[in-house]
């Protein structure tokens, strides 16, 4: 079983639509949670952190359910520029004391005019 | 702030060649640097974690003699893919962090390696 699982998509939505992505993680020791965005052949960029209390950043809302080991991302009023792959990411502690990022395979979003 | 530069961005070379990739933190001192690899349609996978001045810690399944990591200064880490073969073709990305715990991480632009 993958450590972080996501529906690969693609999700094809028209501009202005609301779209939701889900993610599950297998390791209950996961400590921090993030959504990253990755454009084709580019490095991942941090979109937002995810908290149990939920957090919102403009059109983006993220939610964490620790009991279910489930993370979500909601995008409202989709823009063409939102087309990208959205990566669900958790952190795990290494024996060295560092935290490593564990990435899901990503969910591809295509927003059309 | 928190800019990480990776060089080169694209490499094409013959099988058997060794390839060095550089990762530099331009405006901060990186206590910790990470190297990732991403194959097509797969997730980024951590290869190794390195601290300045000490040996890198490799993830299970990553050959340390194949992927040589040097973190000689607080602003530079290098990954050398020795005797690269076509199966080593991948997207290699580094990240750097100021903090001892390694978070947050700032990513370089990535290096696309193609071995013929």
mmCIF file with all atom_site columns, C-alpha atoms in Angstrom:
data_model
loop_
_atom_site.group_PDB
_atom_site.id
_atom_site.type_symbol
_atom_site.label_atom_id
_atom_site.label_alt_id
_atom_site.label_comp_id
_atom_site.label_asym_id
_atom_site.label_entity_id
_atom_site.label_seq_id
_atom_site.pdbx_PDB_ins_code
_atom_site.Cartn_x
_atom_site.Cartn_y
_atom_site.Cartn_z
_atom_site.occupancy
_atom_site.B_iso_or_equiv
_atom_site.pdbx_formal_charge
_atom_site.auth_seq_id
_atom_site.auth_comp_id
_atom_site.auth_asym_id
_atom_site.auth_atom_id
_atom_site.pdbx_PDB_model_num
ATOM 1   C CA . UNK A 1 1   ? 0.000   0.000  0.000   1.00 0.00 ? 1   UNK A CA 1
ATOM 2   C CA . UNK A 1 2   ? 1.293   3.449  -0.881  1.00 0.00 ? 2   UNK A CA 1
ATOM 3   C CA . UNK A 1 3   ? 2.081   5.760  2.001   1.00 0.00 ? 3   UNK A CA 1
ATOM 4   C CA . UNK A 1 4   ? 0.054   8.570  0.455   1.00 0.00 ? 4   UNK A CA 1
ATOM 5   C CA . UNK A 1 5   ? -2.743  7.758  -1.976  1.00 0.00 ? 5   UNK A CA 1
ATOM 6   C CA . UNK A 1 6   ? -4.476  10.092 -4.355  1.00 0.00 ? 6   UNK A CA 1
ATOM 7   C CA . UNK A 1 7   ? -6.837  9.731  -7.286  1.00 0.00 ? 7   UNK A CA 1
ATOM 8   C CA . UNK A 1 8   ? -4.587  10.497 -10.271 1.00 0.00 ? 8   UNK A CA 1
ATOM 9   C CA . UNK A 1 9   ? -7.420  12.083 -12.281 1.00 0.00 ? 9   UNK A CA 1
ATOM 10  C CA . UNK A 1 10  ? -7.398  13.979 -14.512 1.00 0.00 ? 10  UNK A CA 1
ATOM 11  C CA . UNK A 1 11  ? -10.231 16.133 -13.260 1.00 0.00 ? 11  UNK A CA 1
ATOM 12  C CA . UNK A 1 12  ? -11.567 18.143 -16.186 1.00 0.00 ? 12  UNK A CA 1
ATOM 13  C CA . UNK A 1 13  ? -13.621 21.130 -15.027 1.00 0.00 ? 13  UNK A CA 1
ATOM 14  C CA . UNK A 1 14  ? -14.829 24.362 -16.615 1.00 0.00 ? 14  UNK A CA 1
ATOM 15  C CA . UNK A 1 15  ? -13.679 27.736 -15.381 1.00 0.00 ? 15  UNK A CA 1
ATOM 16  C CA . UNK A 1 16  ? -15.588 28.832 -12.322 1.00 0.00 ? 16  UNK A CA 1
ATOM 17  C CA . UNK A 1 17  ? -16.279 25.301 -11.109 1.00 0.00 ? 17  UNK A CA 1
ATOM 18  C CA . UNK A 1 18  ? -15.608 24.021 -7.620  1.00 0.00 ? 18  UNK A CA 1
ATOM 19  C CA . UNK A 1 19  ? -13.451 20.928 -7.419  1.00 0.00 ? 19  UNK A CA 1
ATOM 20  C CA . UNK A 1 20  ? -12.394 18.751 -4.494  1.00 0.00 ? 20  UNK A CA 1
ATOM 21  C CA . UNK A 1 21  ? -9.412  16.455 -4.143  1.00 0.00 ? 21  UNK A CA 1
ATOM 22  C CA . UNK A 1 22  ? -8.969  13.778 -1.528  1.00 0.00 ? 22  UNK A CA 1
ATOM 23  C CA . UNK A 1 23  ? -5.967  12.016 -0.140  1.00 0.00 ? 23  UNK A CA 1
ATOM 24  C CA . UNK A 1 24  ? -5.387  9.267  2.405   1.00 0.00 ? 24  UNK A CA 1
ATOM 25  C CA . UNK A 1 25  ? -2.194  8.427  4.253   1.00 0.00 ? 25  UNK A CA 1
ATOM 26  C CA . UNK A 1 26  ? -1.250  5.136  5.834   1.00 0.00 ? 26  UNK A CA 1
ATOM 27  C CA . UNK A 1 27  ? 1.165   6.096  8.599   1.00 0.00 ? 27  UNK A CA 1
ATOM 28  C CA . UNK A 1 28  ? -0.557  7.398  11.705  1.00 0.00 ? 28  UNK A CA 1
ATOM 29  C CA . UNK A 1 29  ? 2.790   8.825  12.844  1.00 0.00 ? 29  UNK A CA 1
ATOM 30  C CA . UNK A 1 30  ? 2.633   11.414 10.078  1.00 0.00 ? 30  UNK A CA 1
ATOM 31  C CA . UNK A 1 31  ? 3.171   14.770 11.667  1.00 0.00 ? 31  UNK A CA 1
ATOM 32  C CA . UNK A 1 32  ? 2.558   17.586 9.232   1.00 0.00 ? 32  UNK A CA 1
ATOM 33  C CA . UNK A 1 33  ? 0.429   17.818 6.148   1.00 0.00 ? 33  UNK A CA 1
ATOM 34  C CA . UNK A 1 34  ? 0.600   19.924 3.032   1.00 0.00 ? 34  UNK A CA 1
ATOM 35  C CA . UNK A 1 35  ? -0.742  20.417 -0.424  1.00 0.00 ? 35  UNK A CA 1
ATOM 36  C CA . UNK A 1 36  ? 1.821   21.192 -3.103  1.00 0.00 ? 36  UNK A CA 1
ATOM 37  C CA . UNK A 1 37  ? 1.251   22.150 -6.676  1.00 0.00 ? 37  UNK A CA 1
ATOM 38  C CA . UNK A 1 38  ? 3.453   20.866 -9.497  1.00 0.00 ? 38  UNK A CA 1
ATOM 39  C CA . UNK A 1 39  ? 3.335   22.141 -13.041 1.00 0.00 ? 39  UNK A CA 1
ATOM 40  C CA . UNK A 1 40  ? 4.522   19.899 -15.846 1.00 0.00 ? 40  UNK A CA 1
ATOM 41  C CA . UNK A 1 41  ? 8.287   19.264 -15.658 1.00 0.00 ? 41  UNK A CA 1
ATOM 42  C CA . UNK A 1 42  ? 8.694   21.745 -12.830 1.00 0.00 ? 42  UNK A CA 1
ATOM 43  C CA . UNK A 1 43  ? 9.542   21.584 -9.162  1.00 0.00 ? 43  UNK A CA 1
ATOM 44  C CA . UNK A 1 44  ? 6.728   21.290 -6.591  1.00 0.00 ? 44  UNK A CA 1
ATOM 45  C CA . UNK A 1 45  ? 5.590   24.499 -4.949  1.00 0.00 ? 45  UNK A CA 1
ATOM 46  C CA . UNK A 1 46  ? 3.964   24.685 -1.550  1.00 0.00 ? 46  UNK A CA 1
ATOM 47  C CA . UNK A 1 47  ? 0.304   25.602 -1.853  1.00 0.00 ? 47  UNK A CA 1
ATOM 48  C CA . UNK A 1 48  ? -0.752  25.423 1.760   1.00 0.00 ? 48  UNK A CA 1
ATOM 49  C CA . UNK A 1 49  ? -0.380  23.625 5.050   1.00 0.00 ? 49  UNK A CA 1
ATOM 50  C CA . UNK A 1 50  ? -3.261  21.517 6.313   1.00 0.00 ? 50  UNK A CA 1
ATOM 51  C CA . UNK A 1 51  ? -4.598  21.541 9.857   1.00 0.00 ? 51  UNK A CA 1
ATOM 52  C CA . UNK A 1 52  ? -7.287  19.645 11.717  1.00 0.00 ? 52  UNK A CA 1
ATOM 53  C CA . UNK A 1 53  ? -9.122  22.883 12.283  1.00 0.00 ? 53  UNK A CA 1
ATOM 54  C CA . UNK A 1 54  ? -9.165  23.467 8.550   1.00 0.00 ? 54  UNK A CA 1
ATOM 55  C CA . UNK A 1 55  ? -7.596  26.408 6.825   1.00 0.00 ? 55  UNK A CA 1
ATOM 56  C CA . UNK A 1 56  ? -8.510  28.655 3.973   1.00 0.00 ? 56  UNK A CA 1
ATOM 57  C CA . UNK A 1 57  ? -6.368  30.717 1.649   1.00 0.00 ? 57  UNK A CA 1
ATOM 58  C CA . UNK A 1 58  ? -8.439  32.649 -0.831  1.00 0.00 ? 58  UNK A CA 1
ATOM 59  C CA . UNK A 1 59  ? -10.184 30.165 -3.103  1.00 0.00 ? 59  UNK A CA 1
ATOM 60  C CA . UNK A 1 60  ? -8.420  27.197 -1.517  1.00 0.00 ? 60  UNK A CA 1
ATOM 61  C CA . UNK A 1 61  ? -9.636  25.322 1.570   1.00 0.00 ? 61  UNK A CA 1
ATOM 62  C CA . UNK A 1 62  ? -7.800  22.399 3.113   1.00 0.00 ? 62  UNK A CA 1
ATOM 63  C CA . UNK A 1 63  ? -8.965  20.009 5.785   1.00 0.00 ? 63  UNK A CA 1
ATOM 64  C CA . UNK A 1 64  ? -7.351  17.245 7.783   1.00 0.00 ? 64  UNK A CA 1
ATOM 65  C CA . UNK A 1 65  ? -9.107  14.367 9.528   1.00 0.00 ? 65  UNK A CA 1
ATOM 66  C CA . UNK A 1 66  ? -6.514  12.606 11.663  1.00 0.00 ? 66  UNK A CA 1
ATOM 67  C CA . UNK A 1 67  ? -8.887  9.876  12.822  1.00 0.00 ? 67  UNK A CA 1
ATOM 68  C CA . UNK A 1 68  ? -9.638  8.851  9.242   1.00 0.00 ? 68  UNK A CA 1
ATOM 69  C CA . UNK A 1 69  ? -6.123  9.751  7.992   1.00 0.00 ? 69  UNK A CA 1
ATOM 70  C CA . UNK A 1 70  ? -7.754  11.775 5.280   1.00 0.00 ? 70  UNK A CA 1
ATOM 71  C CA . UNK A 1 71  ? -6.840  15.124 3.752   1.00 0.00 ? 71  UNK A CA 1
ATOM 72  C CA . UNK A 1 72  ? -8.870  17.228 1.370   1.00 0.00 ? 72  UNK A CA 1
ATOM 73  C CA . UNK A 1 73  ? -8.417  20.268 -0.833  1.00 0.00 ? 73  UNK A CA 1
ATOM 74  C CA . UNK A 1 74  ? -11.276 22.351 -2.188  1.00 0.00 ? 74  UNK A CA 1
ATOM 75  C CA . UNK A 1 75  ? -10.764 24.839 -4.989  1.00 0.00 ? 75  UNK A CA 1
ATOM 76  C CA . UNK A 1 76  ? -13.563 27.311 -5.620  1.00 0.00 ? 76  UNK A CA 1
ATOM 77  C CA . UNK A 1 77  ? -14.088 29.417 -8.733  1.00 0.00 ? 77  UNK A CA 1
ATOM 78  C CA . UNK A 1 78  ? -11.453 27.509 -10.730 1.00 0.00 ? 78  UNK A CA 1
ATOM 79  C CA . UNK A 1 79  ? -9.156  29.528 -12.981 1.00 0.00 ? 79  UNK A CA 1
ATOM 80  C CA . UNK A 1 80  ? -7.311  28.362 -16.073 1.00 0.00 ? 80  UNK A CA 1
ATOM 81  C CA . UNK A 1 81  ? -4.101  28.947 -14.153 1.00 0.00 ? 81  UNK A CA 1
ATOM 82  C CA . UNK A 1 82  ? -5.150  26.357 -11.578 1.00 0.00 ? 82  UNK A CA 1
ATOM 83  C CA . UNK A 1 83  ? -4.427  23.607 -14.141 1.00 0.00 ? 83  UNK A CA 1
ATOM 84  C CA . UNK A 1 84  ? -1.624  21.582 -12.570 1.00 0.00 ? 84  UNK A CA 1
ATOM 85  C CA . UNK A 1 85  ? -0.961  18.453 -10.560 1.00 0.00 ? 85  UNK A CA 1
ATOM 86  C CA . UNK A 1 86  ? -1.821  18.725 -6.877  1.00 0.00 ? 86  UNK A CA 1
ATOM 87  C CA . UNK A 1 87  ? 0.382   16.734 -4.552  1.00 0.00 ? 87  UNK A CA 1
ATOM 88  C CA . UNK A 1 88  ? -0.715  15.581 -1.131  1.00 0.00 ? 88  UNK A CA 1
ATOM 89  C CA . UNK A 1 89  ? 2.293   15.530 1.196   1.00 0.00 ? 89  UNK A CA 1
ATOM 90  C CA . UNK A 1 90  ? 2.871   14.308 4.741   1.00 0.00 ? 90  UNK A CA 1
ATOM 91  C CA . UNK A 1 91  ? 5.966   14.439 6.909   1.00 0.00 ? 91  UNK A CA 1
ATOM 92  C CA . UNK A 1 92  ? 7.493   11.545 8.771   1.00 0.00 ? 92  UNK A CA 1
ATOM 93  C CA . UNK A 1 93  ? 10.336  11.648 11.268  1.00 0.00 ? 93  UNK A CA 1
ATOM 94  C CA . UNK A 1 94  ? 13.568  9.961  10.307  1.00 0.00 ? 94  UNK A CA 1
ATOM 95  C CA . UNK A 1 95  ? 15.889  8.211  12.768  1.00 0.00 ? 95  UNK A CA 1
ATOM 96  C CA . UNK A 1 96  ? 18.281  11.104 12.289  1.00 0.00 ? 96  UNK A CA 1
ATOM 97  C CA . UNK A 1 97  ? 15.774  13.518 13.758  1.00 0.00 ? 97  UNK A CA 1
ATOM 98  C CA . UNK A 1 98  ? 14.884  15.110 10.456  1.00 0.00 ? 98  UNK A CA 1
ATOM 99  C CA . UNK A 1 99  ? 11.465  15.107 8.977   1.00 0.00 ? 99  UNK A CA 1
ATOM 100 C CA . UNK A 1 100 ? 11.077  13.822 5.451   1.00 0.00 ? 100 UNK A CA 1
ATOM 101 C CA . UNK A 1 101 ? 8.360   14.717 2.995   1.00 0.00 ? 101 UNK A CA 1
ATOM 102 C CA . UNK A 1 102 ? 6.358   11.820 1.594   1.00 0.00 ? 102 UNK A CA 1
ATOM 103 C CA . UNK A 1 103 ? 4.572   12.713 -1.619  1.00 0.00 ? 103 UNK A CA 1
ATOM 104 C CA . UNK A 1 104 ? 1.477   11.274 -3.192  1.00 0.00 ? 104 UNK A CA 1
ATOM 105 C CA . UNK A 1 105 ? 1.521   10.694 -6.941  1.00 0.00 ? 105 UNK A CA 1
ATOM 106 C CA . UNK A 1 106 ? -0.676  13.728 -7.423  1.00 0.00 ? 106 UNK A CA 1
ATOM 107 C CA . UNK A 1 107 ? -4.069  14.551 -8.857  1.00 0.00 ? 107 UNK A CA 1
ATOM 108 C CA . UNK A 1 108 ? -4.103  16.257 -12.214 1.00 0.00 ? 108 UNK A CA 1
ATOM 109 C CA . UNK A 1 109 ? -6.504  19.160 -12.704 1.00 0.00 ? 109 UNK A CA 1
ATOM 110 C CA . UNK A 1 110 ? -7.395  20.569 -16.108 1.00 0.00 ? 110 UNK A CA 1
ATOM 111 C CA . UNK A 1 111 ? -9.489  23.747 -16.130 1.00 0.00 ? 111 UNK A CA 1
ATOM 112 C CA . UNK A 1 112 ? -10.978 24.598 -19.491 1.00 0.00 ? 112 UNK A CA 1
ATOM 113 C CA . UNK A 1 113 ? -12.483 27.876 -20.794 1.00 0.00 ? 113 UNK A CA 1
ATOM 114 C CA . UNK B 2 1   ? 13.787  34.922 -0.080  1.00 0.00 ? 1   UNK B CA 1
ATOM 115 C CA . UNK B 2 2   ? 14.596  31.215 0.251   1.00 0.00 ? 2   UNK B CA 1
ATOM 116 C CA . UNK B 2 3   ? 15.829  30.690 -3.286  1.00 0.00 ? 3   UNK B CA 1
ATOM 117 C CA . UNK B 2 4   ? 17.353  27.353 -4.242  1.00 0.00 ? 4   UNK B CA 1
ATOM 118 C CA . UNK B 2 5   ? 19.194  27.028 -7.517  1.00 0.00 ? 5   UNK B CA 1
ATOM 119 C CA . UNK B 2 6   ? 19.840  23.713 -9.222  1.00 0.00 ? 6   UNK B CA 1
ATOM 120 C CA . UNK B 2 7   ? 22.218  23.190 -12.101 1.00 0.00 ? 7   UNK B CA 1
ATOM 121 C CA . UNK B 2 8   ? 22.120  21.918 -14.778 1.00 0.00 ? 8   UNK B CA 1
ATOM 122 C CA . UNK B 2 9   ? 18.427  21.919 -15.586 1.00 0.00 ? 9   UNK B CA 1
ATOM 123 C CA . UNK B 2 10  ? 18.754  19.368 -18.386 1.00 0.00 ? 10  UNK B CA 1
ATOM 124 C CA . UNK B 2 11  ? 21.406  16.744 -19.094 1.00 0.00 ? 11  UNK B CA 1
ATOM 125 C CA . UNK B 2 12  ? 21.617  14.276 -21.952 1.00 0.00 ? 12  UNK B CA 1
ATOM 126 C CA . UNK B 2 13  ? 24.588  11.935 -21.978 1.00 0.00 ? 13  UNK B CA 1
ATOM 127 C CA . UNK B 2 14  ? 25.806  8.514  -22.951 1.00 0.00 ? 14  UNK B CA 1
ATOM 128 C CA . UNK B 2 15  ? 25.486  5.430  -20.807 1.00 0.00 ? 15  UNK B CA 1
ATOM 129 C CA . UNK B 2 16  ? 28.451  5.012  -18.496 1.00 0.00 ? 16  UNK B CA 1
ATOM 130 C CA . UNK B 2 17  ? 28.982  8.723  -17.957 1.00 0.00 ? 17  UNK B CA 1
ATOM 131 C CA . UNK B 2 18  ? 29.025  10.197 -14.468 1.00 0.00 ? 18  UNK B CA 1
ATOM 132 C CA . UNK B 2 19  ? 26.839  13.256 -14.004 1.00 0.00 ? 19  UNK B CA 1
ATOM 133 C CA . UNK B 2 20  ? 27.119  15.877 -11.266 1.00 0.00 ? 20  UNK B CA 1
ATOM 134 C CA . UNK B 2 21  ? 24.138  17.985 -10.217 1.00 0.00 ? 21  UNK B CA 1
ATOM 135 C CA . UNK B 2 22  ? 24.572  21.043 -8.016  1.00 0.00 ? 22  UNK B CA 1
ATOM 136 C CA . UNK B 2 23  ? 22.096  22.452 -5.539  1.00 0.00 ? 23  UNK B CA 1
ATOM 137 C CA . UNK B 2 24  ? 22.737  25.879 -4.063  1.00 0.00 ? 24  UNK B CA 1
ATOM 138 C CA . UNK B 2 25  ? 20.829  27.900 -1.502  1.00 0.00 ? 25  UNK B CA 1
ATOM 139 C CA . UNK B 2 26  ? 21.302  31.456 -2.748  1.00 0.00 ? 26  UNK B CA 1
ATOM 140 C CA . UNK B 2 27  ? 20.064  33.602 0.103   1.00 0.00 ? 27  UNK B CA 1
ATOM 141 C CA . UNK B 2 28  ? 20.170  31.416 3.189   1.00 0.00 ? 28  UNK B CA 1
ATOM 142 C CA . UNK B 2 29  ? 22.337  28.839 4.892   1.00 0.00 ? 29  UNK B CA 1
ATOM 143 C CA . UNK B 2 30  ? 20.939  25.372 4.395   1.00 0.00 ? 30  UNK B CA 1
ATOM 144 C CA . UNK B 2 31  ? 21.500  23.177 7.413   1.00 0.00 ? 31  UNK B CA 1
ATOM 145 C CA . UNK B 2 32  ? 19.834  20.299 5.652   1.00 0.00 ? 32  UNK B CA 1
ATOM 146 C CA . UNK B 2 33  ? 19.490  19.398 2.012   1.00 0.00 ? 33  UNK B CA 1
ATOM 147 C CA . UNK B 2 34  ? 17.367  16.687 0.472   1.00 0.00 ? 34  UNK B CA 1
ATOM 148 C CA . UNK B 2 35  ? 17.589  14.907 -2.859  1.00 0.00 ? 35  UNK B CA 1
ATOM 149 C CA . UNK B 2 36  ? 14.503  13.505 -4.565  1.00 0.00 ? 36  UNK B CA 1
ATOM 150 C CA . UNK B 2 37  ? 13.880  11.582 -7.745  1.00 0.00 ? 37  UNK B CA 1
ATOM 151 C CA . UNK B 2 38  ? 10.672  11.503 -9.770  1.00 0.00 ? 38  UNK B CA 1
ATOM 152 C CA . UNK B 2 39  ? 9.997   8.994  -12.535 1.00 0.00 ? 39  UNK B CA 1
ATOM 153 C CA . UNK B 2 40  ? 7.224   9.768  -15.050 1.00 0.00 ? 40  UNK B CA 1
ATOM 154 C CA . UNK B 2 41  ? 3.738   9.588  -13.549 1.00 0.00 ? 41  UNK B CA 1
ATOM 155 C CA . UNK B 2 42  ? 5.164   8.680  -10.163 1.00 0.00 ? 42  UNK B CA 1
ATOM 156 C CA . UNK B 2 43  ? 5.550   10.574 -6.928  1.00 0.00 ? 43  UNK B CA 1
ATOM 157 C CA . UNK B 2 44  ? 8.676   12.343 -5.791  1.00 0.00 ? 44  UNK B CA 1
ATOM 158 C CA . UNK B 2 45  ? 10.729  9.885  -3.778  1.00 0.00 ? 45  UNK B CA 1
ATOM 159 C CA . UNK B 2 46  ? 13.289  10.943 -1.214  1.00 0.00 ? 46  UNK B CA 1
ATOM 160 C CA . UNK B 2 47  ? 16.713  9.549  -2.044  1.00 0.00 ? 47  UNK B CA 1
ATOM 161 C CA . UNK B 2 48  ? 18.822  10.966 0.740   1.00 0.00 ? 48  UNK B CA 1
ATOM 162 C CA . UNK B 2 49  ? 19.152  13.626 3.391   1.00 0.00 ? 49  UNK B CA 1
ATOM 163 C CA . UNK B 2 50  ? 22.391  15.469 3.903   1.00 0.00 ? 50  UNK B CA 1
ATOM 164 C CA . UNK B 2 51  ? 23.802  17.719 6.591   1.00 0.00 ? 51  UNK B CA 1
ATOM 165 C CA . UNK B 2 52  ? 26.639  20.093 5.944   1.00 0.00 ? 52  UNK B CA 1
ATOM 166 C CA . UNK B 2 53  ? 29.934  18.431 6.762   1.00 0.00 ? 53  UNK B CA 1
ATOM 167 C CA . UNK B 2 54  ? 28.586  14.974 7.456   1.00 0.00 ? 54  UNK B CA 1
ATOM 168 C CA . UNK B 2 55  ? 27.720  11.878 5.469   1.00 0.00 ? 55  UNK B CA 1
ATOM 169 C CA . UNK B 2 56  ? 24.367  11.699 3.766   1.00 0.00 ? 56  UNK B CA 1
ATOM 170 C CA . UNK B 2 57  ? 21.662  9.393  5.048   1.00 0.00 ? 57  UNK B CA 1
ATOM 171 C CA . UNK B 2 58  ? 20.207  7.317  2.225   1.00 0.00 ? 58  UNK B CA 1
ATOM 172 C CA . UNK B 2 59  ? 16.715  5.930  1.967   1.00 0.00 ? 59  UNK B CA 1
ATOM 173 C CA . UNK B 2 60  ? 16.256  2.206  1.714   1.00 0.00 ? 60  UNK B CA 1
ATOM 174 C CA . UNK B 2 61  ? 16.914  0.946  -1.796  1.00 0.00 ? 61  UNK B CA 1
ATOM 175 C CA . UNK B 2 62  ? 19.095  3.880  -2.846  1.00 0.00 ? 62  UNK B CA 1
ATOM 176 C CA . UNK B 2 63  ? 22.681  2.848  -3.569  1.00 0.00 ? 63  UNK B CA 1
ATOM 177 C CA . UNK B 2 64  ? 25.078  5.218  -1.842  1.00 0.00 ? 64  UNK B CA 1
ATOM 178 C CA . UNK B 2 65  ? 27.956  4.191  -4.107  1.00 0.00 ? 65  UNK B CA 1
ATOM 179 C CA . UNK B 2 66  ? 25.848  4.923  -7.154  1.00 0.00 ? 66  UNK B CA 1
ATOM 180 C CA . UNK B 2 67  ? 24.505  8.274  -5.978  1.00 0.00 ? 67  UNK B CA 1
ATOM 181 C CA . UNK B 2 68  ? 27.317  10.199 -4.322  1.00 0.00 ? 68  UNK B CA 1
ATOM 182 C CA . UNK B 2 69  ? 26.211  13.147 -2.227  1.00 0.00 ? 69  UNK B CA 1
ATOM 183 C CA . UNK B 2 70  ? 28.543  15.837 -0.976  1.00 0.00 ? 70  UNK B CA 1
ATOM 184 C CA . UNK B 2 71  ? 27.328  18.658 1.259   1.00 0.00 ? 71  UNK B CA 1
ATOM 185 C CA . UNK B 2 72  ? 30.580  20.542 1.631   1.00 0.00 ? 72  UNK B CA 1
ATOM 186 C CA . UNK B 2 73  ? 29.189  23.903 2.664   1.00 0.00 ? 73  UNK B CA 1
ATOM 187 C CA . UNK B 2 74  ? 26.031  25.450 4.061   1.00 0.00 ? 74  UNK B CA 1
ATOM 188 C CA . UNK B 2 75  ? 25.059  26.637 0.607   1.00 0.00 ? 75  UNK B CA 1
ATOM 189 C CA . UNK B 2 76  ? 26.048  23.790 -1.686  1.00 0.00 ? 76  UNK B CA 1
ATOM 190 C CA . UNK B 2 77  ? 25.214  20.122 -2.045  1.00 0.00 ? 77  UNK B CA 1
ATOM 191 C CA . UNK B 2 78  ? 26.084  17.968 -5.034  1.00 0.00 ? 78  UNK B CA 1
ATOM 192 C CA . UNK B 2 79  ? 24.650  14.707 -6.287  1.00 0.00 ? 79  UNK B CA 1
ATOM 193 C CA . UNK B 2 80  ? 26.824  12.644 -8.610  1.00 0.00 ? 80  UNK B CA 1
ATOM 194 C CA . UNK B 2 81  ? 25.193  9.835  -10.539 1.00 0.00 ? 81  UNK B CA 1
ATOM 195 C CA . UNK B 2 82  ? 28.105  7.521  -11.221 1.00 0.00 ? 82  UNK B CA 1
ATOM 196 C CA . UNK B 2 83  ? 28.251  5.416  -14.362 1.00 0.00 ? 83  UNK B CA 1
ATOM 197 C CA . UNK B 2 84  ? 24.720  6.421  -15.293 1.00 0.00 ? 84  UNK B CA 1
ATOM 198 C CA . UNK B 2 85  ? 22.542  4.013  -17.254 1.00 0.00 ? 85  UNK B CA 1
ATOM 199 C CA . UNK B 2 86  ? 19.222  4.535  -19.044 1.00 0.00 ? 86  UNK B CA 1
ATOM 200 C CA . UNK B 2 87  ? 17.285  3.368  -15.974 1.00 0.00 ? 87  UNK B CA 1
ATOM 201 C CA . UNK B 2 88  ? 18.749  6.327  -14.078 1.00 0.00 ? 88  UNK B CA 1
ATOM 202 C CA . UNK B 2 89  ? 16.949  8.709  -16.425 1.00 0.00 ? 89  UNK B CA 1
ATOM 203 C CA . UNK B 2 90  ? 14.649  10.708 -14.207 1.00 0.00 ? 90  UNK B CA 1
ATOM 204 C CA . UNK B 2 91  ? 13.819  14.131 -12.792 1.00 0.00 ? 91  UNK B CA 1
ATOM 205 C CA . UNK B 2 92  ? 16.119  14.888 -9.861  1.00 0.00 ? 92  UNK B CA 1
ATOM 206 C CA . UNK B 2 93  ? 15.109  17.662 -7.458  1.00 0.00 ? 93  UNK B CA 1
ATOM 207 C CA . UNK B 2 94  ? 16.895  19.029 -4.449  1.00 0.00 ? 94  UNK B CA 1
ATOM 208 C CA . UNK B 2 95  ? 15.471  20.955 -1.557  1.00 0.00 ? 95  UNK B CA 1
ATOM 209 C CA . UNK B 2 96  ? 17.075  22.898 1.249   1.00 0.00 ? 96  UNK B CA 1
ATOM 210 C CA . UNK B 2 97  ? 16.039  23.890 4.723   1.00 0.00 ? 97  UNK B CA 1
ATOM 211 C CA . UNK B 2 98  ? 17.410  26.314 7.281   1.00 0.00 ? 98  UNK B CA 1
ATOM 212 C CA . UNK B 2 99  ? 16.039  24.353 10.184  1.00 0.00 ? 99  UNK B CA 1
ATOM 213 C CA . UNK B 2 100 ? 17.658  21.396 11.880  1.00 0.00 ? 100 UNK B CA 1
ATOM 214 C CA . UNK B 2 101 ? 14.418  19.473 11.565  1.00 0.00 ? 101 UNK B CA 1
ATOM 215 C CA . UNK B 2 102 ? 14.351  20.012 7.829   1.00 0.00 ? 102 UNK B CA 1
ATOM 216 C CA . UNK B 2 103 ? 11.149  22.011 7.565   1.00 0.00 ? 103 UNK B CA 1
ATOM 217 C CA . UNK B 2 104 ? 10.116  23.981 5.633   1.00 0.00 ? 104 UNK B CA 1
ATOM 218 C CA . UNK B 2 105 ? 11.875  22.800 2.508   1.00 0.00 ? 105 UNK B CA 1
ATOM 219 C CA . UNK B 2 106 ? 12.578  25.046 -0.449  1.00 0.00 ? 106 UNK B CA 1
ATOM 220 C CA . UNK B 2 107 ? 12.879  23.265 -3.760  1.00 0.00 ? 107 UNK B CA 1
ATOM 221 C CA . UNK B 2 108 ? 15.282  23.766 -6.622  1.00 0.00 ? 108 UNK B CA 1
ATOM 222 C CA . UNK B 2 109 ? 14.094  23.841 -10.223 1.00 0.00 ? 109 UNK B CA 1
ATOM 223 C CA . UNK B 2 110 ? 15.000  20.217 -10.821 1.00 0.00 ? 110 UNK B CA 1
ATOM 224 C CA . UNK B 2 111 ? 17.339  18.494 -13.261 1.00 0.00 ? 111 UNK B CA 1
ATOM 225 C CA . UNK B 2 112 ? 16.019  16.347 -16.043 1.00 0.00 ? 112 UNK B CA 1
ATOM 226 C CA . UNK B 2 113 ? 18.551  13.574 -16.710 1.00 0.00 ? 113 UNK B CA 1
ATOM 227 C CA . UNK B 2 114 ? 18.345  11.526 -19.876 1.00 0.00 ? 114 UNK B CA 1
ATOM 228 C CA . UNK B 2 115 ? 20.826  8.699  -20.388 1.00 0.00 ? 115 UNK B CA 1
ATOM 229 C CA . UNK B 2 116 ? 21.079  7.338  -23.922 1.00 0.00 ? 116 UNK B CA 1
#
